[in-house]
C-alpha cells in the first residue's frame, strides 16, 4: 500500500505545483533536484536502518502521510505564495528522502533470511501486490479528483492512509521484525532434506 501511495504522489506533486502557479519551467528542475535528495538518502539507508530499526517503514509511512496532509492544507488555507512554495517543497524533500531509503531497504528486507528459491517467490508476490494496490489507489485517487482539486484529494488520501497505516502498524507489531526466538514455531518453515 505504501508503494502505491508513493507512486501516486508523483502525479499529485506536479499537479499541486501547477495549482499554486509554480512556474512550469522550474517544475522539471525541482523534480530533478528532489531526485538527487532521494539518491543521497538511499546511500544513507544503513544510517536510517540503524536509527529506527523495526519501526522504520511504519514511521516513514506516517511521516509521508503527514507531509502530504501539510501540502494539501497549505494550499487550502491559501497561504501566501512564497511561504506556500517553501513549505510544499520542504515536504517534498521529506517525501523524496523517504522514497529513496524505502526502495533501497524494501529490497533488503524482502531478501533477508531467504534462499534464492524463496526470494524469487517473495519478489513475485511483492511485485504483484505493489501493482494491484497501486492500481486500486490510483483509481480511487482519480475518482476523488473528478469531484475536487489536488489539495483536497491530498488531504482526503492522507487522512485515509493515516488510518490504514496506523491499523497496519498495529497489526504487524506482533508479527514482523521479531527476534528469531519470538516467532511461533508454525511461522518458521522447516526445510525437508
Coordinates of C-alpha atoms in Angstrom, one line a residue, residues 80-188:
X80 CA 0.9 33.3 0.5
X81 CA 2.8 32.0 -2.4
X82 CA 6.4 32.4 -1.3
X83 CA 5.7 30.7 2.0
X84 CA 3.5 28.0 0.5
X85 CA 6.2 27.1 -2.0
X86 CA 8.8 26.9 0.7
X87 CA 6.6 24.7 2.9
X88 CA 5.5 22.4 0.0
X89 CA 9.0 22.0 -1.4
X90 CA 10.2 21.2 2.2
X91 CA 7.5 18.5 2.4
X92 CA 8.6 17.2 -1.0
X93 CA 12.2 16.9 0.2
X94 CA 11.0 14.8 3.1
X95 CA 8.9 12.6 0.8
X96 CA 11.8 12.1 -1.6
X97 CA 14.3 11.2 1.2
X98 CA 11.8 8.6 2.5
X99 CA 11.3 7.3 -1.0
X100 CA 15.0 6.8 -1.6
X101 CA 15.5 5.0 1.7
X102 CA 12.3 3.0 1.4
X103 CA 13.0 1.5 -2.1
X104 CA 16.5 0.5 -1.0
X105 CA 15.6 -1.0 2.3
X106 CA 12.4 -2.7 1.0
X107 CA 14.5 -4.9 -1.2
X108 CA 17.0 -5.6 1.6
X109 CA 14.1 -6.6 4.0
X110 CA 12.5 -8.8 1.4
X111 CA 15.7 -10.8 0.8
X112 CA 16.7 -11.1 4.4
X113 CA 16.8 -14.7 5.8
X114 CA 15.8 -16.3 2.5
X115 CA 17.2 -18.7 -0.1
X116 CA 17.3 -17.9 -3.8
X117 CA 14.3 -20.0 -4.5
X118 CA 12.1 -18.4 -1.8
X119 CA 13.4 -14.9 -2.6
X120 CA 12.1 -15.2 -6.2
X121 CA 8.6 -16.1 -4.8
X122 CA 8.7 -13.2 -2.4
X123 CA 9.7 -10.7 -5.1
X124 CA 7.0 -12.0 -7.4
X125 CA 4.3 -11.8 -4.7
X126 CA 5.6 -8.3 -3.7
X127 CA 5.6 -7.1 -7.3
X128 CA 2.1 -8.4 -7.8
X129 CA 0.8 -6.8 -4.6
X130 CA 2.5 -3.5 -5.5
X131 CA 0.8 -3.5 -8.9
X132 CA -2.6 -4.4 -7.5
X133 CA -2.6 -1.9 -4.7
X134 CA -1.0 0.8 -6.9
X135 CA -3.8 0.3 -9.4
X136 CA -6.5 0.5 -6.8
X137 CA -5.0 3.6 -5.1
X138 CA -4.6 5.4 -8.4
X139 CA -8.2 4.5 -9.4
X140 CA -9.6 5.8 -6.1
X141 CA -7.5 9.0 -6.4
X142 CA -8.7 9.6 -10.0
X143 CA -12.3 9.3 -8.7
X144 CA -11.6 11.8 -5.9
X145 CA -10.0 14.2 -8.5
X146 CA -13.2 14.1 -10.5
X147 CA -15.1 15.9 -7.7
X148 CA -12.4 18.1 -6.1
X149 CA -8.9 19.6 -6.7
X150 CA -5.5 18.2 -5.9
X151 CA -5.1 19.8 -2.5
X152 CA -8.4 18.3 -1.2
X153 CA -7.5 15.0 -2.8
X154 CA -4.2 15.0 -0.9
X155 CA -6.0 15.8 2.4
X156 CA -8.6 13.0 1.9
X157 CA -5.9 10.5 0.9
X158 CA -3.6 11.4 3.7
X159 CA -6.3 11.1 6.3
X160 CA -7.4 7.8 4.9
X161 CA -3.9 6.4 4.7
X162 CA -3.0 7.6 8.1
X163 CA -5.9 5.5 9.5
X164 CA -4.9 2.5 7.3
X165 CA -1.2 2.7 8.1
X166 CA -1.9 3.0 11.9
X167 CA -4.0 -0.1 11.8
X168 CA -1.4 -2.0 9.7
X169 CA 1.4 -1.0 12.0
X170 CA -0.6 -2.1 15.0
X171 CA -1.4 -5.4 13.3
X172 CA 2.2 -6.0 12.2
X173 CA 3.7 -5.1 15.6
X174 CA 3.3 -8.6 16.9
X175 CA 4.0 -10.4 13.7
X176 CA 7.0 -8.8 11.9
X177 CA 10.5 -7.7 12.9
X178 CA 10.7 -10.0 15.9
X179 CA 13.8 -11.7 17.2
X180 CA 14.1 -15.3 16.0
X181 CA 13.1 -16.8 19.4
X182 CA 9.9 -14.6 19.4
X183 CA 8.4 -16.2 16.3
X184 CA 6.0 -19.1 16.7
X185 CA 7.3 -22.4 15.5
X186 CA 4.5 -22.6 13.0
X187 CA 5.8 -19.4 11.4
X188 CA 9.2 -20.8 10.6

